[in-house]
Coordinates of C-alpha atoms in Angstrom, one line a residue:
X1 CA 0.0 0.0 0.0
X2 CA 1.1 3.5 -0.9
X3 CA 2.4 5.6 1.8
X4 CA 1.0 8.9 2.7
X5 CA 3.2 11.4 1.7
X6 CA 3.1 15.5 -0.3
X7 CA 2.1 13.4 -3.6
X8 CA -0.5 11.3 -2.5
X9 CA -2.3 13.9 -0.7
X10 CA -4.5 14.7 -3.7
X11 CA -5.8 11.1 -4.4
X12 CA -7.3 11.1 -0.7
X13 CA -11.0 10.9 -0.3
X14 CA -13.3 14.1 -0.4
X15 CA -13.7 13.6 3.0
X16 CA -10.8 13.8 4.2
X17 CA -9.4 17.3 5.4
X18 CA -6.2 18.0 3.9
X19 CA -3.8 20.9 4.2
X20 CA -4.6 24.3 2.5
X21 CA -1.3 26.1 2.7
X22 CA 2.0 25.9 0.7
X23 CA 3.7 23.2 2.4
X24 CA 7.0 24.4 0.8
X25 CA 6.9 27.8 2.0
X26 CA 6.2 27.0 5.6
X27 CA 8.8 28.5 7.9
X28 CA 10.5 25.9 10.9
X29 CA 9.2 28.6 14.0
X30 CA 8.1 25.5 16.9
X31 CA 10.4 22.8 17.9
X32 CA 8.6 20.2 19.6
X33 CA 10.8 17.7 22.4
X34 CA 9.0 14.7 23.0
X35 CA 7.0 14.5 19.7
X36 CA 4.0 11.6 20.6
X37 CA 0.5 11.0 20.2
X38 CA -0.3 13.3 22.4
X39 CA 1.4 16.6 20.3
X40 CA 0.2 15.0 17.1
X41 CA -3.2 15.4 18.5
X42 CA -3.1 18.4 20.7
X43 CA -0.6 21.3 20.2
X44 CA 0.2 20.7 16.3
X45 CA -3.5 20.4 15.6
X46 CA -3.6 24.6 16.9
X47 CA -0.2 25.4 15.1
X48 CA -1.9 23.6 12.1
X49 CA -4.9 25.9 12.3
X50 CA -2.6 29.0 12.7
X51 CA -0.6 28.1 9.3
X52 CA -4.4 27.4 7.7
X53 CA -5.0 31.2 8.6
X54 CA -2.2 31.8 6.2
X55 CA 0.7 32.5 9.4
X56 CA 3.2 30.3 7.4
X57 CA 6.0 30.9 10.6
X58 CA 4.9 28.0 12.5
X59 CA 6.0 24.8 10.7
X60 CA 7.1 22.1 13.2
X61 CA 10.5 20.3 13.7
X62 CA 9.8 17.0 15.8
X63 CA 12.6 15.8 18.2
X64 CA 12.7 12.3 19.5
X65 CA 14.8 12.3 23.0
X66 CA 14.6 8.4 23.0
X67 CA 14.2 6.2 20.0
X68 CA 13.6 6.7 16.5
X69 CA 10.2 4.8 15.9
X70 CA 8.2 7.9 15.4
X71 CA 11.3 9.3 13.0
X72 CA 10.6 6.1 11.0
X73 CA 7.1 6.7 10.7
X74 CA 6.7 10.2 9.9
X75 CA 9.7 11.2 7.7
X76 CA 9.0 9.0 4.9
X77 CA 5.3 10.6 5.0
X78 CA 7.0 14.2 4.7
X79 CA 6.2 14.5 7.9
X80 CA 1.9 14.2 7.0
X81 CA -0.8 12.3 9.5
X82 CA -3.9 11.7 10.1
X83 CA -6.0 12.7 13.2
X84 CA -8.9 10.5 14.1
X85 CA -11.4 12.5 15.7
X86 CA -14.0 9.8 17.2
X87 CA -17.3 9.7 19.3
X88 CA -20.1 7.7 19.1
X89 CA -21.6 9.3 15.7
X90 CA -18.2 7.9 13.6
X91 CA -14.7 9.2 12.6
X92 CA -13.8 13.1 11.2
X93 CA -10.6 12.7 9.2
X94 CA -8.0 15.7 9.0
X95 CA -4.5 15.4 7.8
X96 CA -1.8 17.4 9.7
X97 CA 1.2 19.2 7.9
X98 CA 2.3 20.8 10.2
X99 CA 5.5 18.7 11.2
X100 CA 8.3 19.7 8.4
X101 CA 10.1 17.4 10.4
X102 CA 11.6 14.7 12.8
X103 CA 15.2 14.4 14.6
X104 CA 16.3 11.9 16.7
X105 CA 18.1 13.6 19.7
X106 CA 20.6 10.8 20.6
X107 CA 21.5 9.9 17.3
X108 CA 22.7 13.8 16.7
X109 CA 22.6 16.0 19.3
X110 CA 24.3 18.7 17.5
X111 CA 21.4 18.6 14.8
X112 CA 18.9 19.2 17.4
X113 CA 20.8 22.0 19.1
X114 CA 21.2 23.7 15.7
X115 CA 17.6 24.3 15.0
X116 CA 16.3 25.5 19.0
X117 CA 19.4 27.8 18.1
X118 CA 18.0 28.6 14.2
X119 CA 17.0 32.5 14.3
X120 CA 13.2 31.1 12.7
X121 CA 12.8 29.5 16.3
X122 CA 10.3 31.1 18.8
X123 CA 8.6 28.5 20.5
X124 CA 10.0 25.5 22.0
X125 CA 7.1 23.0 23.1
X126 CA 7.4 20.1 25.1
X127 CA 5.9 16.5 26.2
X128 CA 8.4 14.5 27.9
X129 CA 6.3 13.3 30.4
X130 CA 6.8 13.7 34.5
X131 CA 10.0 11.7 34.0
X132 CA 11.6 13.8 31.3
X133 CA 12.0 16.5 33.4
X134 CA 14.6 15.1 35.6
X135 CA 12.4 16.7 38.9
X136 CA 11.8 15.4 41.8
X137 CA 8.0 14.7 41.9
X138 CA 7.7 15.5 45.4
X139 CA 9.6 18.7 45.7
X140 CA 10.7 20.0 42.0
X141 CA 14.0 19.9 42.4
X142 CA 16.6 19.3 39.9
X143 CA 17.3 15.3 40.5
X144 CA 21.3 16.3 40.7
X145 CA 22.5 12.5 41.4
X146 CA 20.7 10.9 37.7
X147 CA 23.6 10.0 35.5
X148 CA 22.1 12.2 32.0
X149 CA 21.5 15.0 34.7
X150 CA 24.9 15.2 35.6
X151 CA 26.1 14.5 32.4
X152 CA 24.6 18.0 30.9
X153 CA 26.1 19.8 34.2
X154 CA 29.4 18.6 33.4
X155 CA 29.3 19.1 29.6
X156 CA 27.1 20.0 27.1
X157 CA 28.4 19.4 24.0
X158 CA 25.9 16.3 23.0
X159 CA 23.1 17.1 25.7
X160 CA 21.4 14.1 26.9
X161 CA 18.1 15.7 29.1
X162 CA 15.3 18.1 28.2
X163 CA 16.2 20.8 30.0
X164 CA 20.0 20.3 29.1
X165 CA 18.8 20.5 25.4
X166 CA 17.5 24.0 26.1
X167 CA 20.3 25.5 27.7
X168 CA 22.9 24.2 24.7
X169 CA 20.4 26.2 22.4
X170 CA 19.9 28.9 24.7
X171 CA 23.4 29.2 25.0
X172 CA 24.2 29.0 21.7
X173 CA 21.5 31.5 20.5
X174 CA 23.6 34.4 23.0
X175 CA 26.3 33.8 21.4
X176 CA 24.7 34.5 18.0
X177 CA 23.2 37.6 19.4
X178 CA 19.3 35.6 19.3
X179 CA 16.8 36.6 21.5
X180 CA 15.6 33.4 23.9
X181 CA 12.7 31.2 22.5
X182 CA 9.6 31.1 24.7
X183 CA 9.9 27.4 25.9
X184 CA 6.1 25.8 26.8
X185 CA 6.0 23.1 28.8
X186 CA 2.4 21.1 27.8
X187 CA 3.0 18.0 30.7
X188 CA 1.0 17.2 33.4
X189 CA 3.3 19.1 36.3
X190 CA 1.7 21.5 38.9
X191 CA 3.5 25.2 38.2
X192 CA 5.2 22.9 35.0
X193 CA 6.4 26.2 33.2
X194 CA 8.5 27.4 36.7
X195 CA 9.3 24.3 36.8
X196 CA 11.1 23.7 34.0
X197 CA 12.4 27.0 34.0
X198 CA 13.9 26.1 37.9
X199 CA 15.6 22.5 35.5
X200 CA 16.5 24.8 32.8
X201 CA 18.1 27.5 35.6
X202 CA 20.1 24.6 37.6
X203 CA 22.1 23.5 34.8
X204 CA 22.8 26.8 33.2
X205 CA 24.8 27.4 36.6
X206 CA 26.6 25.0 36.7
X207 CA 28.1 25.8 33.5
X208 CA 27.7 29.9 33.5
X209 CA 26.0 32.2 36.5
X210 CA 25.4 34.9 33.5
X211 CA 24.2 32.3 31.0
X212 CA 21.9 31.6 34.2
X213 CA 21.1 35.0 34.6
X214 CA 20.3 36.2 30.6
X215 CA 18.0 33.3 30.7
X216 CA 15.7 34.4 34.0
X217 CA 15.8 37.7 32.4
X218 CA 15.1 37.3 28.7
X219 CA 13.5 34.0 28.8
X220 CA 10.2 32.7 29.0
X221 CA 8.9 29.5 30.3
X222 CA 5.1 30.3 30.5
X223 CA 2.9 27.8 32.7
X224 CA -0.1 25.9 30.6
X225 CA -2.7 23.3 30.9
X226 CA -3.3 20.9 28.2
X227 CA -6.4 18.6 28.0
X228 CA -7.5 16.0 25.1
X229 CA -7.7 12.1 25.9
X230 CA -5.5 10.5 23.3
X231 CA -5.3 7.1 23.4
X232 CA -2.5 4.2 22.1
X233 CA -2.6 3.6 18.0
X234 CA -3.7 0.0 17.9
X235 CA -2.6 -1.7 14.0
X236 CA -6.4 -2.3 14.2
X237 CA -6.6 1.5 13.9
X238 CA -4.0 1.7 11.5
X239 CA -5.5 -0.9 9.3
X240 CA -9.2 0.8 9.4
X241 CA -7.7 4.2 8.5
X242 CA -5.6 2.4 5.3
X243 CA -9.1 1.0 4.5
X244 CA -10.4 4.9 4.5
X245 CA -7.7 6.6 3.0
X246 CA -6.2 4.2 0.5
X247 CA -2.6 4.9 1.6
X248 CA -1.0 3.9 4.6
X249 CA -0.4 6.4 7.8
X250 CA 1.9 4.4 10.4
X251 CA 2.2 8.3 12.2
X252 CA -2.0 8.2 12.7
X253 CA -3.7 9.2 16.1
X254 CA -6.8 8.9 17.3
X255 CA -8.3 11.4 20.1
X256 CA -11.7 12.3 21.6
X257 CA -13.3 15.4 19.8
X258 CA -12.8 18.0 22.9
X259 CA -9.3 20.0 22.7
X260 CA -8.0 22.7 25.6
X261 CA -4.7 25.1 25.8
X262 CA -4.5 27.5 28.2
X263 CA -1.7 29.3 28.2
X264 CA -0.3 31.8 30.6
X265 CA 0.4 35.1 29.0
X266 CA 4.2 35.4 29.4
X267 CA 6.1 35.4 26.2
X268 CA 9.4 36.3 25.4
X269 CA 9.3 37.0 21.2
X270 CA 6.8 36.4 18.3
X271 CA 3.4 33.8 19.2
X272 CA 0.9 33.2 16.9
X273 CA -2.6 35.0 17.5
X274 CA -3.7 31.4 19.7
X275 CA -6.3 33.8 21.1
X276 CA -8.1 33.2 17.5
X277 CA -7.6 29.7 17.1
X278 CA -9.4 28.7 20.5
X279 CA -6.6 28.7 23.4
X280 CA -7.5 30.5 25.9
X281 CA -4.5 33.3 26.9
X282 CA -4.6 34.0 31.0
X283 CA -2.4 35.6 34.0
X284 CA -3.0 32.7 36.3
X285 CA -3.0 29.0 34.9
X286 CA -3.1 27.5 38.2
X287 CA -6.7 27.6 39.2
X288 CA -7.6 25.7 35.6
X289 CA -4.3 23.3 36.0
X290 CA -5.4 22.3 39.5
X291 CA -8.8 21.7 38.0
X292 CA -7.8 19.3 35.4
X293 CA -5.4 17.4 37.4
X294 CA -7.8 16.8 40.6
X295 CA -10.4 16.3 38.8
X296 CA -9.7 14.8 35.2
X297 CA -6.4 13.3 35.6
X298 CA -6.8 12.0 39.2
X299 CA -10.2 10.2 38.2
X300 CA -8.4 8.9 35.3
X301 CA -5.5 7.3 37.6
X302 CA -8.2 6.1 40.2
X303 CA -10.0 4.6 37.1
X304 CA -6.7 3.0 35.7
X305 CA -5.7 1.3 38.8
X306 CA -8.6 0.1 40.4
X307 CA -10.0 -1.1 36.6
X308 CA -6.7 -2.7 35.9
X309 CA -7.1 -4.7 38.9
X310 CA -10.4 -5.5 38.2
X311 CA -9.0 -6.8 34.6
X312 CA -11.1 -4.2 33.1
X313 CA -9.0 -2.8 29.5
X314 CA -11.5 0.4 28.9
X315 CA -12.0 3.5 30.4
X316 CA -15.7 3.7 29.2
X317 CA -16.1 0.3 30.7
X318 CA -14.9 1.2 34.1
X319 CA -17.9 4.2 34.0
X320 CA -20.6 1.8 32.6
X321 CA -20.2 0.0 36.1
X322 CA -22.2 1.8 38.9
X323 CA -20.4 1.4 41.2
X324 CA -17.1 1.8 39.6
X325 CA -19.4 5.8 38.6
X326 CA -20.3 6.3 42.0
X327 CA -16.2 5.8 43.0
X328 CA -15.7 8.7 40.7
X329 CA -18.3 10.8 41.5
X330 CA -17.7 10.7 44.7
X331 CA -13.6 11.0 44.4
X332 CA -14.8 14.3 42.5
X333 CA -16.8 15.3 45.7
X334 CA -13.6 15.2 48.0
X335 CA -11.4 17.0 45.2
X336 CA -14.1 19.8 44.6
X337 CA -13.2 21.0 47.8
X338 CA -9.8 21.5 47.5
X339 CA -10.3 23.9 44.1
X340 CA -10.9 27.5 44.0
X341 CA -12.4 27.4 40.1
X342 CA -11.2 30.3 38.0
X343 CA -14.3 32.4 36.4
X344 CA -15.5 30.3 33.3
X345 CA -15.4 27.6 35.2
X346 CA -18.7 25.7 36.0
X347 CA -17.7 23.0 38.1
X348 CA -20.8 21.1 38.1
X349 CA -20.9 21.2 34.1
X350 CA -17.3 19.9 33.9
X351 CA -18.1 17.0 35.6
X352 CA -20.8 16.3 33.9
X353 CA -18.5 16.7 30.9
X354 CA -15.7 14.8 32.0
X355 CA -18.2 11.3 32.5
X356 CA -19.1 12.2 29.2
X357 CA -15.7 12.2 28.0
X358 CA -15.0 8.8 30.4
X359 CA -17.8 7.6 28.7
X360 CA -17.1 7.9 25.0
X361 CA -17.1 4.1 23.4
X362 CA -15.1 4.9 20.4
X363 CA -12.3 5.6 22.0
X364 CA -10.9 2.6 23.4
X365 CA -8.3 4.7 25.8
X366 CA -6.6 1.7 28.0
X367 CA -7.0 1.3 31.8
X368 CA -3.1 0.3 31.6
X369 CA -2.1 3.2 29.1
X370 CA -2.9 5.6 32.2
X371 CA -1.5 3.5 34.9
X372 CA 1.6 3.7 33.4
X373 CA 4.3 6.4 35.4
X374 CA 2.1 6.3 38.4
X375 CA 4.8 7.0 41.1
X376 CA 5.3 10.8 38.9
X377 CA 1.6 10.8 38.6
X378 CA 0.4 10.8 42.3
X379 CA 1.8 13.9 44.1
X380 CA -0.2 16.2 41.5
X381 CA -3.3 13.9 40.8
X382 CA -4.2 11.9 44.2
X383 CA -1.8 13.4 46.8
X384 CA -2.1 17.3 46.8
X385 CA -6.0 17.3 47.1
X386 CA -5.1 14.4 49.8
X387 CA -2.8 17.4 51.6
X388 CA -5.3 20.0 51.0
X389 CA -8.0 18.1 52.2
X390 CA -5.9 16.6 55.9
X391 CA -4.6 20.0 56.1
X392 CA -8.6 20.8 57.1
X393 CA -9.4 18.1 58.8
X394 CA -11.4 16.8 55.9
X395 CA -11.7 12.7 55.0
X396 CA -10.3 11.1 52.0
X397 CA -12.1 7.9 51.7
X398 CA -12.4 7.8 47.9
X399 CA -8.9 9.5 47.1
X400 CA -7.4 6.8 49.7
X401 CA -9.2 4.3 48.2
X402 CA -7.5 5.3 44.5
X403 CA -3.9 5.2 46.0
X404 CA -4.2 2.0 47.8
X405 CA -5.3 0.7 44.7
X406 CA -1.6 2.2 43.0
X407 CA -0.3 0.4 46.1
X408 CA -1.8 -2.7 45.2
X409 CA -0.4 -2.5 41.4
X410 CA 2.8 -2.3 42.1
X411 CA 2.7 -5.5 43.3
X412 CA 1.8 -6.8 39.4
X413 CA -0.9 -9.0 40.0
X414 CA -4.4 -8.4 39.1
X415 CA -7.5 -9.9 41.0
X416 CA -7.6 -13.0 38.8
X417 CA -3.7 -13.5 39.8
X418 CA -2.4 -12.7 36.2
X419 CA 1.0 -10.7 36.2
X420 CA 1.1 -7.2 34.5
X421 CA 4.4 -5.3 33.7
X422 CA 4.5 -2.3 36.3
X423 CA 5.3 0.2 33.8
X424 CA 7.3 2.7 35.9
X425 CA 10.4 4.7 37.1
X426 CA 10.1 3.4 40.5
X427 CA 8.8 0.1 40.2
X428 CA 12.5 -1.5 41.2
X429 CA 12.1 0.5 44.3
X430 CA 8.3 -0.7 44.7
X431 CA 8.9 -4.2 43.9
X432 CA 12.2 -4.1 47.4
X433 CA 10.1 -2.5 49.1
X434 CA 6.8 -4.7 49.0
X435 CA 9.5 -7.7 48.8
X436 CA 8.2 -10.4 51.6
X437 CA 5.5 -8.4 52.7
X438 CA 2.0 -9.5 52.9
X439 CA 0.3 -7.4 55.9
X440 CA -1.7 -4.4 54.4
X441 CA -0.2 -2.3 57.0
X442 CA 3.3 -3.4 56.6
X443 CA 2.8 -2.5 52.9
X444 CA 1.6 0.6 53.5
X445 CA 4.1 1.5 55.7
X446 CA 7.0 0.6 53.3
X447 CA 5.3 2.6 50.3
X448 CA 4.7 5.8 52.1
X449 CA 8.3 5.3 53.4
X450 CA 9.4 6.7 49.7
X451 CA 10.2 10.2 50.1
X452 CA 10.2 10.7 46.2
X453 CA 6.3 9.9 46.4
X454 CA 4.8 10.7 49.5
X455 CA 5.6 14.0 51.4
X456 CA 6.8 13.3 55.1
X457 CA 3.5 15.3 56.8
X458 CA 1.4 13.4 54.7
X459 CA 3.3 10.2 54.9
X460 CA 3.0 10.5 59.1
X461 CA -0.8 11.5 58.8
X462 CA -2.9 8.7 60.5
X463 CA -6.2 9.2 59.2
X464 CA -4.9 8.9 55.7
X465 CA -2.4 5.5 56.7
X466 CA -5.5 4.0 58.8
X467 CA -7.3 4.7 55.4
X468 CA -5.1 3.5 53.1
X469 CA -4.5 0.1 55.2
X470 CA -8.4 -0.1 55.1
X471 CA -8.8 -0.3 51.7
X472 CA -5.8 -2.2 50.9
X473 CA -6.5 -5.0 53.1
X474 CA -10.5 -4.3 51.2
X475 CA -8.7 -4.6 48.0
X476 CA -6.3 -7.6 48.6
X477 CA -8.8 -10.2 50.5
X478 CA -11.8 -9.0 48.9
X479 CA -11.4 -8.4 45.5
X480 CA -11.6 -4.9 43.2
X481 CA -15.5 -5.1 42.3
X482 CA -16.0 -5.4 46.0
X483 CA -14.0 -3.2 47.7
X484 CA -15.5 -0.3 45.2
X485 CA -19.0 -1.5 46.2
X486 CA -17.9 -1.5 49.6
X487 CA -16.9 2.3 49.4

């Protein structure tokens, strides 16, 4: 089967949306770290609609910091996908162009460096993940003792992290005489843009206190929140879509039909007019982050953990059970109280969207796609509302009830006994420390002993252990179904 690439693009079905523009005269003004499914289907679907408005600046340069699977897909496609827009009344079709296109950062670091430092360059976008950005979860610090992270401290002549990739450019574009690039971090952190900017600070000094200094002046790292649930390409998508579009797209995604930016207003050179192509453009993120991850992201992880054990695959299947909707509903309950919602924001109507969303049959978004990460995932999703909530004297039953169930994952057996990969940065430390141990409390105990995860206050908090050992002990003698029934 054909691929699809610039010369196919005509022979595609009416149906199918395809780029307007000039492909050829579209400029290279975003470099993307960390280009997945989730970019393909979120941030380069706006800068897409900003070259459709005939803004040619924003073409796309894709940089793998890992492997080059998603080079191999895209580059022989001219850097062209398809995004697969589904709900339950069938699939919209829309081919991205967007993406001019992909590097692969460990194969040529220089390469990569060379284009953040390219004068075309004003935004630097990011998905990495939690993990990429070489933080502490619990605190935000720089972790100082990983090997890559010391590796870009001590030299960064072929950077090997995120952040160490930034300051090489950043670096490099002073000594041209370039004004910084506004670097946009679109990950799931709390505060992610001072975050990374804290990453991006730490190594500067310890290679140059002015480089350091020219980048907290002239920089900008603004804070955002991202929200559209994209889940894994299956080949069963893949094939489907060849079936559709009579050439093959291995780059494909698929993704529900609601899309959100928010971005916080703090650039640092030229932006496209996102204001007109539906981000919203604020002072203060943080109300709307803490939303989404309390409330969207923490049900997800309370869905992916106590439906993986259950040896449920789908989201929308986890919903469909009542009981498994009343665990949300009321794990919404205890986070509600822990927001202060931003004006626009009707609480009560984004929850009702949200089980919508959960909902939504055509998507097929995997209870063990979102479990994956979970020790980075917890301080931000499960934990701060947790804190909030103690710090008032409040209960936690349902938000204890979805961490015991990450407890009980890591331990890689579902209720039926059949071993799952615990898909993790932490799960060597999980697995020594649940090692021997079969007490709920003793369990307990050794997980919350993981400073990385669980704050000290928190961890010492007895309501929340007493809770936690509760529905552990629930979880592990009585099985998933009941122990949710039980709540």
């Amino acid at each position: 089967m054909t691929r699809l690439s610039n010369e196919t693009l005509d022979a595609l079905p009416a149906d199918v949306a395809v780029p307007s523009y000039d492909r050829f005269a579209v400029k290279h003004g975003v470099v993307h770290l960390g280009i997945g499914a989730f970019h393909r289907a979120h941030q380069a679907v706006i800068f897409e609609a900003a070259l459709e408005s005939g803004d040619l600046r924003w073409g796309i340069t894709g940089a793998s910091l890992r492997s080059a699977g998603v080079r191999d897909e895209m580059n022989p496609q001219d850097g062209l996908y398809t995004v697969v827009t589904r709900d339950g009344s069938g699939d919209a079709l829309r081919v991205i162009g967007a993406v001019r296109e992909v590097l692969v950062a460990p194969e040529n670091p220089e390469a990569l460096v060379e284009r953040l430092a390219d004068p075309d360059v004003h935004i630097v976008t990011l998905t990495v993940t939690e993990k990429g950005y070489k933080l502490d979860p619990a605190t935000g610090a720089l972790l100082t003792d990983d090997p890559d992270v010391a590796a870009d401290c001590a030299d960064l002549t072929a950077p090997k992290t995120a952040p160490g990739f930034l300051v090489a450019a950043l670096s490099a574009r002073r000594d041209l005489g370039l004004s910084p690039f506004t670097a946009i971090s679109c990950d799931n952190l709390p505060h992610n843009g001072r975050r990374l900017e804290q990453a991006v600070l730490a190594i500067a000094r310890a290679h140059r206190a002015d480089l350091a200094e020219w980048i907290e002046t002239y920089g900008a790292f603004p804070e955002t929140m991202v929200d559209r649930i994209v889940p894994a390409t299956t080949p069963a998508d893949v094939e489907k879509l060849e079936t559709a579009l009579g050439a093959s797209d291995q780059a494909m995604v698929k993704a529900e039909p609601f899309l959100q930016w928010v971005i916080e207003d703090r650039f640092c050179g030229p932006r496209p007019a996102f204001e007109k192509l539906g981000v919203q453009i604020t002072a203060d993120v943080a109300p709307w982050e803490e939303a989404k991850l309390r409330m969207l992201n923490g049900a997800h992880s309370g869905i992916a953990y106590l439906g993986g054990l259950a040896g449920i695959d789908f989201v929308h299947e986890v919903v469909a059970i009542p009981a498994f909707k009343r665990f949300v509903e009321a794990l919404w309950d205890e986070a509600e109280a822990t927001l202060s919602p931003p004006p626009g924001l009707d609480v009560a109507a984004y929850r009702t969207a949200l089980m919508e969303r959960f909902a939504n049959p055509a998507l097929q978004h995997r209870t063990r796609q979102i479990a994956m990460d979970g020790s980075q995932k917890l301080p931000q999703r499960l934990l701060a509302p947790i804190a909030a909530r103690r710090a008032k004297g409040l209960g936690v039953d349902a938000l204890a009830l979805a961490v015991a169930a990450w407890m009980r994952w890591q331990g890689a057996r579902d209720d039926s006994g059949a071993v799952h990969v615990v898909d993790d940065p932490l799960a060597a430390v999980t697995a020594a420390r649940l090692d021997g141990l079969t007490d709920p409390a003793a369990q307990v105990a050794a997980l919350l002993s993981i400073d990385a995860v669980f704050p000290p206050t928190l961890a010492a908090d007895e309501m929340f252990r007493a809770a936690l050992v509760r529905h552990l002990a629930s979880l592990s003698t009585k099985g998933t179904r009941a122990a949710v029934e039980a709540l």
